[in-house]
Short mmCIF file of C-alpha atoms and ligand atoms in Angstrom, two decimals:
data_model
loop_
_atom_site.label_atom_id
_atom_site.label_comp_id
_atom_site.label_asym_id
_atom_site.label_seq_id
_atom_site.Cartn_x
_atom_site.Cartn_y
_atom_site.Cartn_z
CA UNK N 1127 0.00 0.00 0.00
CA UNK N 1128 1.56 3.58 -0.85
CA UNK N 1129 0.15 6.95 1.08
CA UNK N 1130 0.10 10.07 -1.17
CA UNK N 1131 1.38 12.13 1.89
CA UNK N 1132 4.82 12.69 3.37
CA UNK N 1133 4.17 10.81 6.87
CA UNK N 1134 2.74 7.66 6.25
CA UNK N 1135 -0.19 6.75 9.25
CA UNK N 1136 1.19 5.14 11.97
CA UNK N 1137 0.17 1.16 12.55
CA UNK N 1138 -2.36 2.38 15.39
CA UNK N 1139 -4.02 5.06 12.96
CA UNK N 1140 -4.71 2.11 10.77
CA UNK N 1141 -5.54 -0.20 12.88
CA UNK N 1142 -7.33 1.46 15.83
CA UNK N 1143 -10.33 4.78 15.43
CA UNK N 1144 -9.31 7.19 17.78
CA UNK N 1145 -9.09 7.32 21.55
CA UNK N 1146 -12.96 8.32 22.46
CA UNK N 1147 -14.60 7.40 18.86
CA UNK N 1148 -17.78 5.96 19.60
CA UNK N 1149 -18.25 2.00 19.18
CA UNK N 1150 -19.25 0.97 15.62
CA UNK N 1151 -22.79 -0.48 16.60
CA UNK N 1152 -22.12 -3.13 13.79
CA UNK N 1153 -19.27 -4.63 15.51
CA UNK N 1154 -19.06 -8.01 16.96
CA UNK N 1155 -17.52 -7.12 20.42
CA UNK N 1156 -16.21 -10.52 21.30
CA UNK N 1157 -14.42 -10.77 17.96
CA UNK N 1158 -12.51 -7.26 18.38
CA UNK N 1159 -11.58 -8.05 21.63
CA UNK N 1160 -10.14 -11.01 20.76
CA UNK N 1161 -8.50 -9.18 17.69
CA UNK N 1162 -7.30 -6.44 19.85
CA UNK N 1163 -5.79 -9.14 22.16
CA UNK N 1164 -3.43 -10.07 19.33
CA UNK N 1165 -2.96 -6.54 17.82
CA UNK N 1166 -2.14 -4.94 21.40
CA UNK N 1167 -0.27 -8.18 22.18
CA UNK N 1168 -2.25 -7.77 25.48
CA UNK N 1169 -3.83 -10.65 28.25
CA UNK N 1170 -7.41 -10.42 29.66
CA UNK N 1171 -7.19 -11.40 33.46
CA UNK N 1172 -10.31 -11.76 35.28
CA UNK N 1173 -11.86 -13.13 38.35
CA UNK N 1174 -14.41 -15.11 39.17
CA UNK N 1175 -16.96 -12.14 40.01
CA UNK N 1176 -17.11 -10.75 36.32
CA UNK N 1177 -20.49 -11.51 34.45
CA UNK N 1178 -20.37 -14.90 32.79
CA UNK N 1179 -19.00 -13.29 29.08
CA UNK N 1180 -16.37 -11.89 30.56
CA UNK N 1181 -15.24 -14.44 31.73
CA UNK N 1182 -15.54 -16.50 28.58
CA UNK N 1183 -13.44 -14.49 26.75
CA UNK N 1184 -10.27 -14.16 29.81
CA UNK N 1185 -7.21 -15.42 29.47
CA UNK N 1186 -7.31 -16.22 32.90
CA UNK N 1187 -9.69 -16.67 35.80
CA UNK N 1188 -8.77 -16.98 39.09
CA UNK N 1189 -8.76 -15.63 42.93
CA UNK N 1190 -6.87 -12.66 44.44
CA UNK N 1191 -3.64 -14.42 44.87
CA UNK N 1192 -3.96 -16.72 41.37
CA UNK N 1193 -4.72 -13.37 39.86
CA UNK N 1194 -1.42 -11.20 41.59
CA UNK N 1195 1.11 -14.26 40.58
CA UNK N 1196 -0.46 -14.09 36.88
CA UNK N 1197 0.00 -10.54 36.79
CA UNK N 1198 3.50 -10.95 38.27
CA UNK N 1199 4.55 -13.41 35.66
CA UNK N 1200 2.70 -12.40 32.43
CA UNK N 1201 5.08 -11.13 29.24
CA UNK N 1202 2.19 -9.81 27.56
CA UNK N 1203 2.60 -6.04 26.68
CA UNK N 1204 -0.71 -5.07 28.20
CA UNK N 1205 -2.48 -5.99 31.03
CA UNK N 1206 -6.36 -5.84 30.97
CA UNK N 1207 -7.60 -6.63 34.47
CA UNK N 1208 -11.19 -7.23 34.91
CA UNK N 1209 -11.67 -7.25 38.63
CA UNK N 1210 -11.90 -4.27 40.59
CA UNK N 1211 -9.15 -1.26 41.42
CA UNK N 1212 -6.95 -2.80 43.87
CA UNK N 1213 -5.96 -6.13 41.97
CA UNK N 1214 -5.42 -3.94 38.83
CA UNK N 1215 -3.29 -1.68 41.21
CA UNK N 1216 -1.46 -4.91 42.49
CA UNK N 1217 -0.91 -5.82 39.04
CA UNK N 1218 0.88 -2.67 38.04
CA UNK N 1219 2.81 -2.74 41.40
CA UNK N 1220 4.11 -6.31 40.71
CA UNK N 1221 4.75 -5.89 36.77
CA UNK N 1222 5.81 -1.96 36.13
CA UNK N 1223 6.54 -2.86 32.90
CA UNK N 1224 3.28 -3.41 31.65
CA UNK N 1225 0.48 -1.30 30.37
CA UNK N 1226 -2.93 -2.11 32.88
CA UNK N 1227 -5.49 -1.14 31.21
CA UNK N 1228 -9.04 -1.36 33.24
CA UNK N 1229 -12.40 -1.08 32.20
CA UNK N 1230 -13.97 1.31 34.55
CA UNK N 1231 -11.85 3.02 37.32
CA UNK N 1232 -14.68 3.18 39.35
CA UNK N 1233 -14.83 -0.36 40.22
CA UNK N 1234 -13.55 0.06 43.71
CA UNK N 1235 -14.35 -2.44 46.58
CA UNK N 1236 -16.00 -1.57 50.31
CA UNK N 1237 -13.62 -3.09 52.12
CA UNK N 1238 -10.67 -0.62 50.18
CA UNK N 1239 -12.94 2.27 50.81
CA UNK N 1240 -13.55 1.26 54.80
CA UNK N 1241 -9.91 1.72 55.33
CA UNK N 1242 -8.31 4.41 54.51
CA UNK N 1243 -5.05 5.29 54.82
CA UNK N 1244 -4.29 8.02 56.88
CA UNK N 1245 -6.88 6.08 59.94
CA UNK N 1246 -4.97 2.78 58.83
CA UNK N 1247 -1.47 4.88 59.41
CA UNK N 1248 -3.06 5.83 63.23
CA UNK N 1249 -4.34 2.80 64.16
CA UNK N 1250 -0.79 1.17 63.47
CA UNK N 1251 0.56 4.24 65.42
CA UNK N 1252 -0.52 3.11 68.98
CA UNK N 1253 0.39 -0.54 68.67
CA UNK N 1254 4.12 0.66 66.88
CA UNK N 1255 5.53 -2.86 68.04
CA UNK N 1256 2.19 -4.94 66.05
CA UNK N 1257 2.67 -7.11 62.76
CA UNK N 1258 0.37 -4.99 60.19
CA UNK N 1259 -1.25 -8.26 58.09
CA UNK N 1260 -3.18 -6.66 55.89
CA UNK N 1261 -5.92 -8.41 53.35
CA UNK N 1262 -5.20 -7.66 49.24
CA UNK N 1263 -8.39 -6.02 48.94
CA UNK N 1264 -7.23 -2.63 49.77
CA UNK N 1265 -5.53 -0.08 48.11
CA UNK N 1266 -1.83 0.89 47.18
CA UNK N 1267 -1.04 3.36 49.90
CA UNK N 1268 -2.34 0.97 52.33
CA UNK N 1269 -0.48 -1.78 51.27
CA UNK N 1270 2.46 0.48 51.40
CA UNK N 1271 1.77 1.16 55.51
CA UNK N 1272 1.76 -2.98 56.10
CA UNK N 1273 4.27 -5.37 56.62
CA UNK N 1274 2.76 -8.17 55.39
CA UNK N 1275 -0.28 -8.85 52.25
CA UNK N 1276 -2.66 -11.61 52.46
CA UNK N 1277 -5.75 -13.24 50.56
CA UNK N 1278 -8.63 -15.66 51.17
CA UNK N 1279 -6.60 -18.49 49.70
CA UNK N 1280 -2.95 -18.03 52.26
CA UNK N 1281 -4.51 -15.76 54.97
CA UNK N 1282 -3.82 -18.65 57.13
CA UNK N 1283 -0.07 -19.38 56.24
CA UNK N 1284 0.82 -15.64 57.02
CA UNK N 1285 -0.65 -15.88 60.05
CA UNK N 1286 1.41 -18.88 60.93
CA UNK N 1287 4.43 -17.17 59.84
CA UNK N 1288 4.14 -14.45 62.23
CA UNK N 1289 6.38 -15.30 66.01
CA UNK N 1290 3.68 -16.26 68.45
CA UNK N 1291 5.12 -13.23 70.62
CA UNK N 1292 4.10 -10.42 68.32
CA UNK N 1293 1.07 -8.95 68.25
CA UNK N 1294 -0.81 -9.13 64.47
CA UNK N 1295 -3.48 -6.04 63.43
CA UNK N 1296 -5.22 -7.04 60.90
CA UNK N 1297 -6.73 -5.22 58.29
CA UNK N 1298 -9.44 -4.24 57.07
CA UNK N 1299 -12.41 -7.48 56.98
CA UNK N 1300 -13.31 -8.07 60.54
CA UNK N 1301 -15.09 -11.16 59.28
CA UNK N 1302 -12.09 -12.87 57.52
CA UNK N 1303 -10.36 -11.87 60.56
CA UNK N 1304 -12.36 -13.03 63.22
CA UNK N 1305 -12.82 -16.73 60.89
CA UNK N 1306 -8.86 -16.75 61.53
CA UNK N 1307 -8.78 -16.05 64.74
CA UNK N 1308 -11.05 -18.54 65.44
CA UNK N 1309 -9.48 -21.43 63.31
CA UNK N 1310 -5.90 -20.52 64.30
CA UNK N 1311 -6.67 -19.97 67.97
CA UNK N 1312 -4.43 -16.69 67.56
CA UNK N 1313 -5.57 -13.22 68.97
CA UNK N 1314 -5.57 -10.44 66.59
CA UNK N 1315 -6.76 -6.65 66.88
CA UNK N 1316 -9.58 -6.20 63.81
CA UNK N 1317 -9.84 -3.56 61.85
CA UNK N 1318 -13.87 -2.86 61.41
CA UNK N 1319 -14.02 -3.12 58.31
CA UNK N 1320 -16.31 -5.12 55.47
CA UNK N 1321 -17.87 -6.78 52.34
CA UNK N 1322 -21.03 -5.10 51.42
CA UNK N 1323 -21.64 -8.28 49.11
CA UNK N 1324 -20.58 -10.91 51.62
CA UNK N 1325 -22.46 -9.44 54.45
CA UNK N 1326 -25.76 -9.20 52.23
CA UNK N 1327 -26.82 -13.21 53.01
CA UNK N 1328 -29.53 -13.94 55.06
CA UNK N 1329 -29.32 -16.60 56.90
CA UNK N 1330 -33.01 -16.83 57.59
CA UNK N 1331 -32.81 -17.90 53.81
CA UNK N 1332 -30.05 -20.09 54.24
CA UNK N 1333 -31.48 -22.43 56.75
CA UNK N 1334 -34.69 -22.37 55.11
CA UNK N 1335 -33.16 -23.85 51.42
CA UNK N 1336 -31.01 -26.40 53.55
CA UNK N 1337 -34.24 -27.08 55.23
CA UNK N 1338 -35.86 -27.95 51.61
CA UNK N 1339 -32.22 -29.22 50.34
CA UNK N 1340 -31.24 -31.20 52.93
CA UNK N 1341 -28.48 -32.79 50.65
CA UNK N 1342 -27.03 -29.53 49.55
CA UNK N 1343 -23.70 -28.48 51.03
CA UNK N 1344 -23.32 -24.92 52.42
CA UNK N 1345 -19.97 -23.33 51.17
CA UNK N 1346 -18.94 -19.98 51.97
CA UNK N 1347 -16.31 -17.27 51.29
CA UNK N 1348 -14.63 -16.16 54.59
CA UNK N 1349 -15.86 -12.56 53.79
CA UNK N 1350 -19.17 -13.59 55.43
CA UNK N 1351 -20.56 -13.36 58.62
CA UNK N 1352 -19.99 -15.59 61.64
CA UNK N 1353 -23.42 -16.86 61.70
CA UNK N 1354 -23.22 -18.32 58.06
CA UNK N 1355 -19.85 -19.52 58.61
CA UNK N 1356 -20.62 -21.26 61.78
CA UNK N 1357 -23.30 -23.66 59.46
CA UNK N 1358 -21.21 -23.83 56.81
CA UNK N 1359 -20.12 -27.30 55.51
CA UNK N 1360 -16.22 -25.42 53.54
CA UNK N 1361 -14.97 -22.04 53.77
CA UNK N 1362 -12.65 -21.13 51.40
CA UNK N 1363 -11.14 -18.58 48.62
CA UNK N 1364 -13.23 -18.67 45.45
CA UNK N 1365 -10.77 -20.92 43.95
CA UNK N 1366 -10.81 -23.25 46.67
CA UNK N 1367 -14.70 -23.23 46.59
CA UNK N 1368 -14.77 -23.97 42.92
CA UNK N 1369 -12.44 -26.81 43.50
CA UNK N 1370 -14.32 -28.46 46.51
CA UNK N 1371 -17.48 -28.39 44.14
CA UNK N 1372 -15.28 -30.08 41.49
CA UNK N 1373 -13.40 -32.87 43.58
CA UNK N 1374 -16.85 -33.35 46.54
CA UNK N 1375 -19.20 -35.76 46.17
CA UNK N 1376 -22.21 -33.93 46.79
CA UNK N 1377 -24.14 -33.11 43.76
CA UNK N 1378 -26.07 -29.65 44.98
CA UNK N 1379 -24.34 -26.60 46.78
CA UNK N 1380 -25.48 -23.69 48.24
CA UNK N 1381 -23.22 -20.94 47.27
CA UNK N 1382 -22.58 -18.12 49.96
CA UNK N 1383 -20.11 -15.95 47.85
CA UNK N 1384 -20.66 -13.67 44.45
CA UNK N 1385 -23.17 -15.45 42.42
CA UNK N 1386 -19.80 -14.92 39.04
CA UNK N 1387 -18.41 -17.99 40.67
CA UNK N 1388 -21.06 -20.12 39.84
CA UNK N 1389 -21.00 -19.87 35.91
CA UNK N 1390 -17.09 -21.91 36.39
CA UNK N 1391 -18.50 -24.14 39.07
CA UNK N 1392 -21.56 -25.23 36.49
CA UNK N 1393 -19.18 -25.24 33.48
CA UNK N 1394 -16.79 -27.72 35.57
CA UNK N 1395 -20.11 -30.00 37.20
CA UNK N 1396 -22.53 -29.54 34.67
CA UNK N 1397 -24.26 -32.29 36.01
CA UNK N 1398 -24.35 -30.73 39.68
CA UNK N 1399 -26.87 -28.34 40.91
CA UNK N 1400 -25.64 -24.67 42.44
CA UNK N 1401 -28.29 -22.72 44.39
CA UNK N 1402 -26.84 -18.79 44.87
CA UNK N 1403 -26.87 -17.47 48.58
CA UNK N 1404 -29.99 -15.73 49.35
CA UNK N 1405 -29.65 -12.23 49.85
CA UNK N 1406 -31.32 -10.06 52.06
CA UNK N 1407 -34.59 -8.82 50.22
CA UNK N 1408 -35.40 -9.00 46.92
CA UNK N 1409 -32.33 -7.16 45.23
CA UNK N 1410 -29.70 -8.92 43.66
CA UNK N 1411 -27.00 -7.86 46.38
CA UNK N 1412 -25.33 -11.09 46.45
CA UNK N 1413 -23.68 -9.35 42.55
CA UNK N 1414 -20.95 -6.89 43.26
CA UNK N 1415 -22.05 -4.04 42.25
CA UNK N 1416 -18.14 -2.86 41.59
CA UNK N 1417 -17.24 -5.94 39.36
CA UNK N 1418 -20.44 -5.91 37.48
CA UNK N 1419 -18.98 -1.96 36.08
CA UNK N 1420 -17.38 -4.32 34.24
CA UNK N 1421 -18.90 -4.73 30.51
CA UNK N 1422 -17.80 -5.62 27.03
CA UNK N 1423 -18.00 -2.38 25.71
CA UNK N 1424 -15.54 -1.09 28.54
CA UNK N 1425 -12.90 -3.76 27.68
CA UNK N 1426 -13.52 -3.04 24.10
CA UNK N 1427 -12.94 0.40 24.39
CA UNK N 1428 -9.83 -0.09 27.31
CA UNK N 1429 -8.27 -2.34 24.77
CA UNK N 1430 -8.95 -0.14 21.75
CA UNK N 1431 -7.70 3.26 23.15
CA UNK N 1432 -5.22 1.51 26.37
CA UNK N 1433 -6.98 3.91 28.88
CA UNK N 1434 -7.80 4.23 31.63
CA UNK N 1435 -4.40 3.63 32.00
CA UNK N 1436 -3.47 2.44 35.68
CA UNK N 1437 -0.57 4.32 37.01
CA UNK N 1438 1.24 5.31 40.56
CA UNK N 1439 4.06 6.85 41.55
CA UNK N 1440 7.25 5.03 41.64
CA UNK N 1441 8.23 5.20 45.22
CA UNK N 1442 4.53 4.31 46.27
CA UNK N 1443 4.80 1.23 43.84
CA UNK N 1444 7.98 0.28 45.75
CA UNK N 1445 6.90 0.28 49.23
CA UNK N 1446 3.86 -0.89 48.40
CA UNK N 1447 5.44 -4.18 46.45
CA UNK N 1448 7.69 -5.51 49.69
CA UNK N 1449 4.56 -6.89 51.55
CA UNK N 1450 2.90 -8.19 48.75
CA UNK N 1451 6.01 -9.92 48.14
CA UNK N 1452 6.72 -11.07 51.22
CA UNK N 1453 3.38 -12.84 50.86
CA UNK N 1454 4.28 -14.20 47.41
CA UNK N 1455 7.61 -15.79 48.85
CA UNK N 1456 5.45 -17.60 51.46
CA UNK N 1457 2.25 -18.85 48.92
P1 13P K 449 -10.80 -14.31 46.38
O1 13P K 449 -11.12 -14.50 44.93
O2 13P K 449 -9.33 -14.11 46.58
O3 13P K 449 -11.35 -15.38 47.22
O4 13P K 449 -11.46 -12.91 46.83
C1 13P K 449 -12.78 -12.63 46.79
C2 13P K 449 -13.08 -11.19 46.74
O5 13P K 449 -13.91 -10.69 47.41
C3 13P K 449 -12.37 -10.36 45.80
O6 13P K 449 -12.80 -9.10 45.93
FE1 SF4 K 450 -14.87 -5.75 47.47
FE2 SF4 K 450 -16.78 -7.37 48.29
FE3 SF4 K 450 -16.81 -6.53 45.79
FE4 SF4 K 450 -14.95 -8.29 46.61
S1 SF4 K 450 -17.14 -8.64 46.48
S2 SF4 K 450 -14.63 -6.45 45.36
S3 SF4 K 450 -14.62 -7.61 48.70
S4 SF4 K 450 -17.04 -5.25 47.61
#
């Protein structure tokens, strides 16, 4: 092909409308994305709490700590994360190098916004001799204040790790936190904080379906309450959920985490039966309403024009990578 003009368009020009165009209502979204995947030379993480098509078209699916060691490892040129702000933000802080590109910057998380720094820097003030674990759902400048990163999935591993002498605060889902205190026998001081999604199931509903499933199990992310942990039959990270549904022989679960999980759980048991948790009311409260920002057009468009772009400043990005990986080194 030959251009009449001195400067040729660039690759992008050709390949790419602008940055802002509208979408081209005749597209077929799935098969641009996947295109742009190969043009932008990019990888679609996502986890398990993205709606079902999203999911489809990822790269990879996993939890928290599945999703940081991806992120960590991946050569791709861009990163599209499909989650929520804080493992997009852990992305970037373990792979500099990369573009992240996110859907909607938006998609934030309650337990990030329950703790925010500056109270997380004074609470750590009067107990200056305390272990600071702190939970990955948070955000960069908290991570940066802790001396130690956790998840669901190894929550239970850093706790061991920590001399029986010191004193652990741990940050910021009191309900995680109180689940490991009580399974590890180990006193911690809880941060108050938690999941608006997790805390949403009723459990007026849940014994009332085991009641009328009485061979369903009852398994539950440790982001919910005590009372629905206390009947639960596994507690785990949404990984760890989806595999006790694969490997258990129970044929009908009652799921008491984000009702995204359960389009992998029925795709791996077809021939199994998943009932979501109730939630509270009649609202559909057991979706995140921060991962459901999450749409095609968005990671058309992030893909298309590589914004929003995630970015942080370099010395925050460096204190805030030792604790995650600290936690890596012990996973
Ligand atoms: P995991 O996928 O690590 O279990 O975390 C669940 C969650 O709430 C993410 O926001
Ligand atoms: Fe945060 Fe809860 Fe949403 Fe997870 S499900 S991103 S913990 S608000």
């Amino acid at each position: 092909m030959t251009f009449a003009g001195p400067n040729p368009p660039t690759l992008q020009a050709l390949d790419h409308p602008p940055p802002g165009a509208s979408i081209d209502p005749s597209l077929d979204l799935e098969e641009e994305i996947q295109r742009l995947k190969r043009t932008r030379n990019a990888v679609v993480l996502a986890h398990y709490y993205q709606d079902s098509e999203i999911q489809d078209l990822a790269d990879f699916i996993g939890d928290s700590l599945q999703l940081a060691q991806e992120a960590k490892k991946t050569t791709a040129d861009v990163i599209l994360f499909a989650g929520v702000h804080f493992m997009a933000e852990t992305a970037k802080i373990l792979n500099p190098e990369r573009i992240v590109v996110v859907p909607d910057m938006k998609a934030g998380c309650s337990l990030a916004d329950g703790c925010p720094v500056d109270r997380y820097r004074a609470w750590r003030q009067k107990y200056p001799d305390a272990v600071g674990i702190t939970y990955i759902n948070c955000s960069a400048e908290v991570k940066a204040e802790s001396d130690y990163i956790c998840t669901s999935s190894n929550a239970e591993k850093i706790v061991r790790a920590i001399p029986e002498d010191k004193e652990i605060l741990f940050a910021p889902d009191k309900n995680l936190g109180r689940y490991l205190v009580e399974k590890l026998g180990r006193p911690m001081r809880l941060w108050q904080g938690s999941c608006m999604v997790h805390e949403t199931f009723s459990l007026k509903k849940i014994v009332g379906l085991r009641e009328r499933h009485p061979d369903a199990k009852l398994i539950s992310h440790p982001e919910c309450e005590e009372p629905v942990l206390r009947l639960s039959d596994f507690i785990g990270s949404t990984t760890a959920l989806l595999k006790f549904t694969i490997a258990d022989p129970a044929t009908k679960f009652i799921v008491a985490t984000e009702s995204g999980v359960v389009h992998q759980m029925r795709k791996a048991s077809p021939h199994k039966e998943f009932i979501e948790g109730p939630p509270e009311g009649n609202c559909a409260c057991n979706e995140c309403p921060f991962m459901r920002l999450n749409t095609m057009e968005k990671i058309y468009l992030a893909l298309r024009d590589l914004e929003p772009r995630l970015e942080m400043p370099e010395a925050l990005r460096e204190r805030a990578r030792v604790p995650i990986e600290r936690m890596l080194a012990l996973s």
